[in-house]
Amino acid sequence: MHHFSLHQSRTFWLKGLGILLLVMAVCTVLSRVAASFTVAKVTVGTPSERAIEHTVVSSGRVEKDQELAVITQPDILVKSVLVKEGQSVKKGDVLIQLDMESLQEQIDGITQEINALETGVSRAEEDYNQTAEKNRKAVNQASSKLKAAQDALASYKKKGGGDEATLAQLKDDVAAAQEAYDAACAAKQEENKTSKRALEDAQNANNGDGTLDDLYAHRKQLNKIKENSGHVCAPADGVVTGIITTVGQKTTDTAAVTMTDNSTGLRFVAQITKDAAAYISAGDAVTLQSAGKEVEDVSVDTIEADETGETLTVTVRLPAGKLALGQSADMTATRNSEKYTCTIPLMALFQENNKNFVYIIDEKDTVLGTRMVARKVEVKVLDKNDTYAALDASVLDTDSQIITDMDRYVEEGDEVRLAGE
């Protein structure tokens, strides 16, 4: 009887222990299942050394770098215009045909003006020569009289002449001759200067259309146009950007046609923000891409701020033949920073109340064993781009387990588990 009761008791406790173990196992499973839904899965990484790459990307358009003004002689009738805006031309191509009769009238009119001014110069030269000759003779004559008076006085003294009256007269004759000579020299200098100025005035006379030199140069240019059959030609290879003159009107002294000069190339122009300007400077190498074509080995020429200072214009000079005028393109410029010892993926960096922080993993002992929890660490950002951030290494080390990705948001002290576990 007693033996049977002991057996029942043992069986009872064994069953109870089994049930307890089963419950604990079920609870453990349930706990793990619950944790899979409530505990954040995270990916971790350690800080690494790298340079932060900054890339500036902007879209722009190809513009003319240097524009030529094609100027012909004014007041000539335009017979025909042989090009259109946007047309490509070669050096020597005819842009405008001038009317030959109108051109000849110009030449004839300028020749008449030249003849009139040349007549004035010729007369002034004649007056100058006559005045110079007259004064030369007057000075020579006065010089001869002075010498004769001086010789007479010297001869009388040599002969021992003692007549005071005669000696005084001879001296007076020398003084009078010297005065006449001095007056002739003064008159020569003054009259010659006056006639020379009159000649210079005639040579530099301006009849309203210019001086003789101006008219000579003008007629020479007109004769060149005449020799070229009235053609106004392109001075270089390029593209016509503007036609100012009109058929049936006369030319002016301003540009008749404007065009690019392909020998100097074109330029790419784009706008960038003030923030982007910190990562690009004049002289930096850039790459341009347009319609599947890539242009390398070009660099920033200028960077100029607008009136507000918030937007800047970047210009890049293009070698001839690289891109076409008006073509759109994308510019890419890359600059690497110094190497930083502590860099992390940008997605691991958080900000709150203007303070930056990261989460690192700590181990914590609990009744259920060792658990991993997130700890917030405030950091100082030294540099960053769209992918990485460089941090002050004083608060982190190369072994710090930084949470770089998470399947849900975590806070300070939250339990976490590694993805894949």
Short mmCIF file of C-alpha atoms in Angstrom, two decimals:
data_model
loop_
_atom_site.label_atom_id
_atom_site.label_comp_id
_atom_site.label_asym_id
_atom_site.label_seq_id
_atom_site.Cartn_x
_atom_site.Cartn_y
_atom_site.Cartn_z
CA MET A 1 0.00 0.00 0.00
CA HIS A 2 2.74 2.40 1.03
CA HIS A 3 4.88 1.33 -1.92
CA PHE A 4 2.05 2.14 -4.36
CA SER A 5 1.60 5.69 -3.01
CA LEU A 6 5.29 6.50 -3.41
CA HIS A 7 5.18 5.37 -7.02
CA GLN A 8 2.21 7.57 -7.75
CA SER A 9 3.91 10.57 -6.21
CA ARG A 10 7.04 10.08 -8.27
CA THR A 11 5.01 9.78 -11.43
CA PHE A 12 3.11 12.90 -10.57
CA TRP A 13 6.26 14.95 -10.11
CA LEU A 14 7.87 13.65 -13.24
CA LYS A 15 4.82 14.56 -15.23
CA GLY A 16 4.80 18.01 -13.63
CA LEU A 17 8.47 18.51 -14.47
CA GLY A 18 7.83 17.48 -18.04
CA ILE A 19 4.91 19.82 -18.33
CA LEU A 20 7.03 22.66 -16.87
CA LEU A 21 9.85 21.99 -19.33
CA LEU A 22 7.34 21.89 -22.14
CA VAL A 23 5.83 25.19 -21.02
CA MET A 24 9.31 26.75 -20.77
CA ALA A 25 10.17 25.52 -24.23
CA VAL A 26 6.92 26.86 -25.60
CA CYS A 27 7.54 30.19 -23.85
CA THR A 28 11.05 30.36 -25.24
CA VAL A 29 9.75 29.71 -28.75
CA LEU A 30 6.99 32.21 -28.26
CA SER A 31 9.50 34.72 -26.86
CA ARG A 32 11.70 34.29 -29.87
CA VAL A 33 8.75 34.53 -32.22
CA ALA A 34 7.62 37.70 -30.45
CA ALA A 35 11.14 39.09 -30.58
CA SER A 36 11.23 38.53 -34.30
CA PHE A 37 8.28 40.89 -34.56
CA THR A 38 9.24 43.44 -31.89
CA VAL A 39 13.07 43.56 -31.81
CA ALA A 40 14.69 45.58 -34.61
CA LYS A 41 16.99 43.74 -36.98
CA VAL A 42 20.12 45.76 -37.60
CA THR A 43 23.22 45.71 -39.72
CA VAL A 44 26.42 46.90 -38.15
CA GLY A 45 29.79 48.08 -39.38
CA THR A 46 32.97 49.65 -38.09
CA PRO A 47 34.43 53.07 -39.04
CA SER A 48 36.82 53.04 -41.97
CA GLU A 49 39.42 55.32 -43.49
CA ARG A 50 38.58 57.05 -46.76
CA ALA A 51 38.48 60.39 -48.57
CA ILE A 52 35.07 61.97 -49.06
CA GLU A 53 34.29 62.44 -52.73
CA HIS A 54 32.23 65.49 -53.66
CA THR A 55 30.55 65.55 -57.05
CA VAL A 56 29.02 68.64 -58.60
CA VAL A 57 26.52 67.93 -61.37
CA SER A 58 24.73 70.60 -63.38
CA SER A 59 23.01 70.93 -66.75
CA GLY A 60 23.80 73.74 -69.15
CA ARG A 61 24.06 74.80 -72.76
CA VAL A 62 26.81 75.43 -75.29
CA GLU A 63 27.13 79.12 -76.17
CA LYS A 64 29.34 81.19 -78.43
CA ASP A 65 32.62 82.00 -76.75
CA GLN A 66 33.72 84.83 -79.02
CA GLU A 67 31.56 86.70 -81.47
CA LEU A 68 32.98 88.49 -84.49
CA ALA A 69 31.51 91.69 -85.87
CA VAL A 70 31.79 91.76 -89.65
CA ILE A 71 32.04 95.45 -90.54
CA THR A 72 32.22 96.89 -94.04
CA GLN A 73 32.54 100.49 -95.23
CA PRO A 74 29.48 102.68 -94.55
CA ASP A 75 26.97 104.27 -96.97
CA ILE A 76 27.11 101.56 -99.63
CA LEU A 77 23.87 100.06 -100.94
CA VAL A 78 23.30 96.41 -99.98
CA LYS A 79 22.38 94.42 -103.07
CA SER A 80 21.84 91.01 -101.46
CA VAL A 81 22.36 89.05 -98.24
CA LEU A 82 23.54 85.53 -98.97
CA VAL A 83 23.36 83.89 -95.51
CA LYS A 84 20.85 83.27 -92.74
CA GLU A 85 21.12 83.26 -88.96
CA GLY A 86 22.34 79.90 -87.67
CA GLN A 87 24.08 79.07 -90.96
CA SER A 88 27.58 77.62 -90.77
CA VAL A 89 30.11 79.40 -92.97
CA LYS A 90 33.72 78.91 -93.94
CA LYS A 91 36.39 81.56 -94.01
CA GLY A 92 36.05 83.51 -97.26
CA ASP A 93 32.39 82.63 -97.87
CA VAL A 94 30.42 85.60 -99.24
CA LEU A 95 28.02 87.00 -96.65
CA ILE A 96 26.83 90.17 -98.39
CA GLN A 97 26.92 91.47 -101.96
CA LEU A 98 27.28 95.26 -102.18
CA ASP A 99 26.02 97.31 -105.11
CA MET A 100 28.97 98.15 -107.38
CA GLU A 101 27.52 101.44 -108.66
CA SER A 102 26.97 102.66 -105.12
CA LEU A 103 30.51 101.56 -104.28
CA GLN A 104 31.97 103.49 -107.24
CA GLU A 105 30.03 106.61 -106.23
CA GLN A 106 31.64 106.37 -102.83
CA ILE A 107 35.10 106.05 -104.35
CA ASP A 108 34.50 109.02 -106.68
CA GLY A 109 33.14 111.20 -103.89
CA ILE A 110 36.10 110.48 -101.62
CA THR A 111 38.51 111.12 -104.50
CA GLN A 112 36.99 114.59 -104.95
CA GLU A 113 37.41 115.31 -101.26
CA ILE A 114 41.00 114.12 -101.43
CA ASN A 115 41.69 116.36 -104.44
CA ALA A 116 40.29 119.40 -102.62
CA LEU A 117 42.39 118.77 -99.54
CA GLU A 118 45.46 118.00 -101.65
CA THR A 119 45.02 121.36 -103.41
CA GLY A 120 45.04 123.11 -100.05
CA VAL A 121 48.17 121.22 -99.07
CA SER A 122 49.84 122.05 -102.38
CA ARG A 123 49.18 125.76 -101.91
CA ALA A 124 50.40 125.66 -98.34
CA GLU A 125 53.58 123.91 -99.49
CA GLU A 126 54.09 126.54 -102.17
CA ASP A 127 53.63 129.38 -99.63
CA TYR A 128 55.97 127.65 -97.21
CA ASN A 129 58.68 127.22 -99.87
CA GLN A 130 58.32 130.81 -101.11
CA THR A 131 58.51 132.19 -97.57
CA ALA A 132 61.52 130.04 -96.79
CA GLU A 133 63.30 131.16 -99.96
CA LYS A 134 62.51 134.85 -99.35
CA ASN A 135 63.80 134.69 -95.79
CA ARG A 136 66.87 132.75 -96.84
CA LYS A 137 67.78 135.47 -99.31
CA ALA A 138 67.07 138.24 -96.79
CA VAL A 139 69.31 136.61 -94.18
CA ASN A 140 72.08 136.01 -96.74
CA GLN A 141 71.89 139.61 -97.88
CA ALA A 142 71.97 140.93 -94.30
CA SER A 143 74.89 138.59 -93.54
CA SER A 144 76.83 139.92 -96.54
CA LYS A 145 76.27 143.54 -95.47
CA LEU A 146 77.35 142.73 -91.93
CA LYS A 147 80.52 141.07 -93.17
CA ALA A 148 81.28 144.02 -95.46
CA ALA A 149 80.88 146.50 -92.58
CA GLN A 150 83.06 144.36 -90.31
CA ASP A 151 85.74 144.07 -93.04
CA ALA A 152 85.72 147.86 -93.63
CA LEU A 153 86.23 148.54 -89.93
CA ALA A 154 88.99 145.97 -89.66
CA SER A 155 90.77 147.34 -92.75
CA TYR A 156 90.62 150.94 -91.49
CA LYS A 157 92.10 149.90 -88.15
CA LYS A 158 94.82 147.89 -89.90
CA LYS A 159 95.86 150.91 -91.95
CA GLY A 160 96.25 152.89 -88.70
CA GLY A 161 93.45 155.28 -89.42
CA GLY A 162 93.23 157.84 -86.68
CA ASP A 163 90.23 159.87 -87.75
CA GLU A 164 87.82 159.47 -84.86
CA ALA A 165 84.80 160.53 -86.93
CA THR A 166 85.55 157.93 -89.62
CA LEU A 167 86.18 155.23 -87.00
CA ALA A 168 82.89 156.07 -85.26
CA GLN A 169 81.00 155.91 -88.56
CA LEU A 170 82.46 152.55 -89.42
CA LYS A 171 81.47 151.19 -86.01
CA ASP A 172 77.95 152.57 -86.46
CA ASP A 173 77.81 150.83 -89.84
CA VAL A 174 78.76 147.50 -88.21
CA ALA A 175 76.14 147.96 -85.48
CA ALA A 176 73.43 148.80 -88.02
CA ALA A 177 74.38 145.80 -90.18
CA GLN A 178 74.33 143.53 -87.11
CA GLU A 179 70.87 144.82 -86.17
CA ALA A 180 69.60 144.25 -89.70
CA TYR A 181 71.03 140.72 -89.69
CA ASP A 182 69.44 139.90 -86.36
CA ALA A 183 66.11 141.23 -87.59
CA ALA A 184 66.34 139.13 -90.78
CA CYS A 185 67.08 135.99 -88.73
CA ALA A 186 64.17 136.70 -86.39
CA ALA A 187 61.84 137.33 -89.32
CA LYS A 188 63.00 134.10 -90.96
CA GLN A 189 62.30 132.09 -87.84
CA GLU A 190 58.87 133.61 -87.23
CA GLU A 191 57.64 133.59 -90.83
CA ASN A 192 58.95 130.10 -91.51
CA LYS A 193 57.24 128.83 -88.34
CA THR A 194 53.97 130.48 -89.38
CA SER A 195 54.08 129.05 -92.91
CA LYS A 196 55.06 125.62 -91.60
CA ARG A 197 52.08 125.61 -89.25
CA ALA A 198 49.85 126.59 -92.17
CA LEU A 199 51.24 123.62 -94.11
CA GLU A 200 50.66 121.25 -91.19
CA ASP A 201 47.13 122.57 -90.77
CA ALA A 202 46.49 121.92 -94.45
CA GLN A 203 47.91 118.41 -94.19
CA ASN A 204 45.77 117.65 -91.12
CA ALA A 205 42.68 119.47 -92.32
CA ASN A 206 39.40 117.66 -91.59
CA ASN A 207 36.59 118.32 -94.01
CA GLY A 208 34.04 116.50 -91.84
CA ASP A 209 34.73 113.08 -93.35
CA GLY A 210 38.26 112.91 -92.00
CA THR A 211 41.79 114.03 -92.68
CA LEU A 212 43.74 113.22 -95.80
CA ASP A 213 45.17 110.13 -94.11
CA ASP A 214 41.65 109.05 -93.14
CA LEU A 215 40.38 109.56 -96.67
CA TYR A 216 43.34 107.72 -98.16
CA ALA A 217 42.66 104.75 -95.84
CA HIS A 218 38.92 104.86 -96.60
CA ARG A 219 39.49 104.89 -100.35
CA LYS A 220 42.00 102.06 -100.01
CA GLN A 221 39.38 99.92 -98.23
CA LEU A 222 36.76 100.75 -100.83
CA ASN A 223 39.12 99.81 -103.62
CA LYS A 224 39.78 96.47 -101.90
CA ILE A 225 36.04 95.81 -101.83
CA LYS A 226 35.84 96.82 -105.49
CA GLU A 227 38.69 94.44 -106.37
CA ASN A 228 36.72 91.72 -104.54
CA SER A 229 33.63 92.43 -106.68
CA GLY A 230 31.72 94.03 -103.78
CA HIS A 231 31.80 90.87 -101.66
CA VAL A 232 31.79 91.06 -97.88
CA CYS A 233 33.25 87.74 -96.73
CA ALA A 234 33.46 85.70 -93.53
CA PRO A 235 36.78 86.38 -91.75
CA ALA A 236 36.79 82.90 -90.14
CA ASP A 237 34.96 79.60 -89.94
CA GLY A 238 31.89 79.96 -87.74
CA VAL A 239 28.14 80.28 -87.42
CA VAL A 240 26.13 83.37 -88.36
CA THR A 241 24.50 84.69 -85.18
CA GLY A 242 22.96 87.91 -86.45
CA ILE A 243 22.24 89.85 -89.65
CA ILE A 244 21.94 93.56 -88.99
CA THR A 245 21.95 94.94 -92.52
CA THR A 246 18.97 94.83 -94.89
CA VAL A 247 18.76 94.52 -98.66
CA GLY A 248 18.02 97.90 -100.26
CA GLN A 249 19.48 99.90 -97.40
CA LYS A 250 22.95 101.37 -97.05
CA THR A 251 25.59 99.98 -94.78
CA THR A 252 26.52 101.71 -91.54
CA ASP A 253 29.74 101.99 -89.58
CA THR A 254 28.54 99.21 -87.24
CA ALA A 255 28.43 95.44 -87.75
CA ALA A 256 26.60 94.21 -90.82
CA VAL A 257 26.78 90.58 -89.67
CA THR A 258 27.78 88.90 -86.41
CA MET A 259 29.17 85.39 -86.24
CA THR A 260 31.09 83.01 -84.02
CA ASP A 261 34.75 82.28 -84.53
CA ASN A 262 35.26 78.53 -84.50
CA SER A 263 39.01 78.96 -84.16
CA THR A 264 38.46 80.13 -80.58
CA GLY A 265 35.92 77.38 -79.83
CA LEU A 266 32.68 77.60 -77.91
CA ARG A 267 31.89 77.59 -74.21
CA PHE A 268 29.61 75.56 -71.97
CA VAL A 269 27.63 77.58 -69.40
CA ALA A 270 25.81 76.14 -66.36
CA GLN A 271 24.39 77.35 -63.05
CA ILE A 272 25.37 75.91 -59.66
CA THR A 273 24.25 76.66 -56.11
CA LYS A 274 26.29 78.49 -53.51
CA ASP A 275 26.76 75.24 -51.57
CA ALA A 276 28.07 73.39 -54.63
CA ALA A 277 30.55 76.20 -55.29
CA ALA A 278 32.57 75.02 -52.29
CA TYR A 279 33.59 71.94 -54.29
CA ILE A 280 34.55 73.44 -57.67
CA SER A 281 37.08 76.10 -58.66
CA ALA A 282 38.52 77.69 -61.79
CA GLY A 283 40.97 75.27 -63.37
CA ASP A 284 39.23 72.12 -62.10
CA ALA A 285 38.82 69.32 -64.63
CA VAL A 286 35.24 68.52 -65.60
CA THR A 287 33.47 66.06 -67.88
CA LEU A 288 30.63 67.02 -70.23
CA GLN A 289 28.08 64.57 -71.57
CA SER A 290 25.60 65.23 -74.35
CA ALA A 291 23.62 62.87 -76.55
CA GLY A 292 25.87 59.93 -75.71
CA LYS A 293 29.03 61.92 -76.41
CA GLU A 294 31.52 62.55 -73.62
CA VAL A 295 33.93 65.44 -73.61
CA GLU A 296 36.94 65.13 -71.31
CA ASP A 297 40.17 67.10 -70.87
CA VAL A 298 38.30 70.37 -70.36
CA SER A 299 38.39 72.58 -67.29
CA VAL A 300 36.48 75.36 -65.57
CA ASP A 301 37.37 78.75 -67.01
CA THR A 302 35.44 81.10 -64.73
CA ILE A 303 32.97 81.01 -61.83
CA GLU A 304 30.95 84.18 -61.30
CA ALA A 305 28.27 84.88 -58.69
CA ASP A 306 24.99 86.56 -59.54
CA GLU A 307 23.73 89.66 -57.72
CA THR A 308 22.26 87.62 -54.85
CA GLY A 309 25.34 85.45 -54.44
CA GLU A 310 23.14 82.35 -54.14
CA THR A 311 23.67 81.17 -57.70
CA LEU A 312 26.92 81.04 -59.63
CA THR A 313 27.63 80.72 -63.35
CA VAL A 314 30.29 78.23 -64.41
CA THR A 315 31.89 78.54 -67.85
CA VAL A 316 33.98 75.88 -69.57
CA ARG A 317 35.87 76.64 -72.78
CA LEU A 318 35.41 73.99 -75.47
CA PRO A 319 37.92 73.12 -78.17
CA ALA A 320 36.63 73.45 -81.71
CA GLY A 321 34.46 70.60 -82.93
CA LYS A 322 33.66 69.05 -79.53
CA LEU A 323 30.01 70.18 -79.19
CA ALA A 324 27.64 72.25 -81.31
CA LEU A 325 26.32 75.72 -80.60
CA GLY A 326 23.06 75.54 -78.64
CA GLN A 327 23.57 71.90 -77.62
CA SER A 328 22.56 70.89 -74.07
CA ALA A 329 25.01 68.98 -71.89
CA ASP A 330 25.53 67.73 -68.34
CA MET A 331 28.64 68.76 -66.42
CA THR A 332 30.26 66.60 -63.76
CA ALA A 333 33.08 67.77 -61.53
CA THR A 334 34.64 65.60 -58.81
CA ARG A 335 36.85 66.61 -55.89
CA ASN A 336 38.27 64.34 -53.17
CA SER A 337 38.86 65.56 -49.63
CA GLU A 338 41.78 64.62 -47.42
CA LYS A 339 41.66 61.11 -45.98
CA TYR A 340 39.62 60.80 -42.79
CA THR A 341 40.30 57.99 -40.30
CA CYS A 342 36.67 57.68 -39.18
CA THR A 343 34.02 57.51 -41.89
CA ILE A 344 30.63 55.79 -41.81
CA PRO A 345 27.76 55.30 -44.26
CA LEU A 346 25.57 58.41 -44.30
CA MET A 347 22.48 56.31 -43.48
CA ALA A 348 24.07 55.53 -40.08
CA LEU A 349 24.06 59.23 -39.15
CA PHE A 350 21.05 60.81 -37.42
CA GLN A 351 20.24 64.36 -36.40
CA GLU A 352 18.06 65.75 -33.66
CA ASN A 353 17.89 69.30 -32.30
CA ASN A 354 20.79 70.28 -34.57
CA LYS A 355 22.96 67.57 -33.01
CA ASN A 356 24.38 64.58 -34.87
CA PHE A 357 24.52 61.10 -33.40
CA VAL A 358 24.95 57.43 -34.25
CA TYR A 359 23.77 54.21 -32.58
CA ILE A 360 26.31 51.65 -31.48
CA ILE A 361 25.64 48.16 -30.07
CA ASP A 362 26.34 47.31 -26.43
CA GLU A 363 25.89 43.92 -24.73
CA LYS A 364 23.63 43.76 -21.67
CA ASP A 365 23.08 40.84 -19.26
CA THR A 366 19.43 40.00 -18.57
CA VAL A 367 17.52 37.13 -16.89
CA LEU A 368 17.09 35.67 -20.33
CA GLY A 369 20.80 35.94 -21.07
CA THR A 370 23.03 38.44 -22.86
CA ARG A 371 21.15 40.83 -25.09
CA MET A 372 22.28 43.51 -27.58
CA VAL A 373 20.95 47.04 -27.05
CA ALA A 374 21.35 50.30 -28.95
CA ARG A 375 23.25 53.19 -27.40
CA LYS A 376 23.14 56.75 -28.76
CA VAL A 377 26.54 58.47 -29.20
CA GLU A 378 26.77 62.14 -30.14
CA VAL A 379 29.34 62.81 -32.88
CA LYS A 380 30.91 65.76 -34.70
CA VAL A 381 30.63 65.69 -38.50
CA LEU A 382 33.75 66.90 -40.30
CA ASP A 383 32.60 66.33 -43.88
CA LYS A 384 29.99 64.38 -45.80
CA ASN A 385 28.54 63.62 -49.21
CA ASP A 386 25.50 61.69 -50.37
CA THR A 387 27.03 58.37 -49.32
CA TYR A 388 29.48 58.80 -46.46
CA ALA A 389 30.13 61.05 -43.47
CA ALA A 390 33.51 61.78 -41.89
CA LEU A 391 33.41 62.03 -38.07
CA ASP A 392 35.68 63.30 -35.37
CA ALA A 393 37.38 60.07 -34.24
CA SER A 394 37.69 61.12 -30.60
CA VAL A 395 34.44 59.43 -29.50
CA LEU A 396 34.62 56.33 -31.70
CA ASP A 397 37.31 53.79 -32.45
CA THR A 398 37.91 51.31 -35.22
CA ASP A 399 36.13 48.55 -33.25
CA SER A 400 32.93 50.47 -32.58
CA GLN A 401 29.91 48.46 -33.76
CA ILE A 402 27.86 51.15 -35.49
CA ILE A 403 24.33 50.41 -36.64
CA THR A 404 24.38 51.15 -40.36
CA ASP A 405 20.91 49.87 -41.24
CA MET A 406 17.75 48.81 -39.39
CA ASP A 407 14.38 47.38 -40.34
CA ARG A 408 12.60 49.72 -37.91
CA TYR A 409 13.42 52.80 -35.91
CA VAL A 410 15.28 52.24 -32.63
CA GLU A 411 15.86 54.47 -29.65
CA GLU A 412 18.37 54.61 -26.81
CA GLY A 413 18.31 51.31 -24.86
CA ASP A 414 16.20 49.38 -27.34
CA GLU A 415 17.02 45.72 -27.79
CA VAL A 416 18.28 44.84 -31.23
CA ARG A 417 19.44 41.75 -33.04
CA LEU A 418 21.72 41.27 -35.99
CA ALA A 419 20.06 40.71 -39.33
CA GLY A 420 20.24 37.05 -40.34
CA GLU A 421 20.17 35.71 -36.80
#
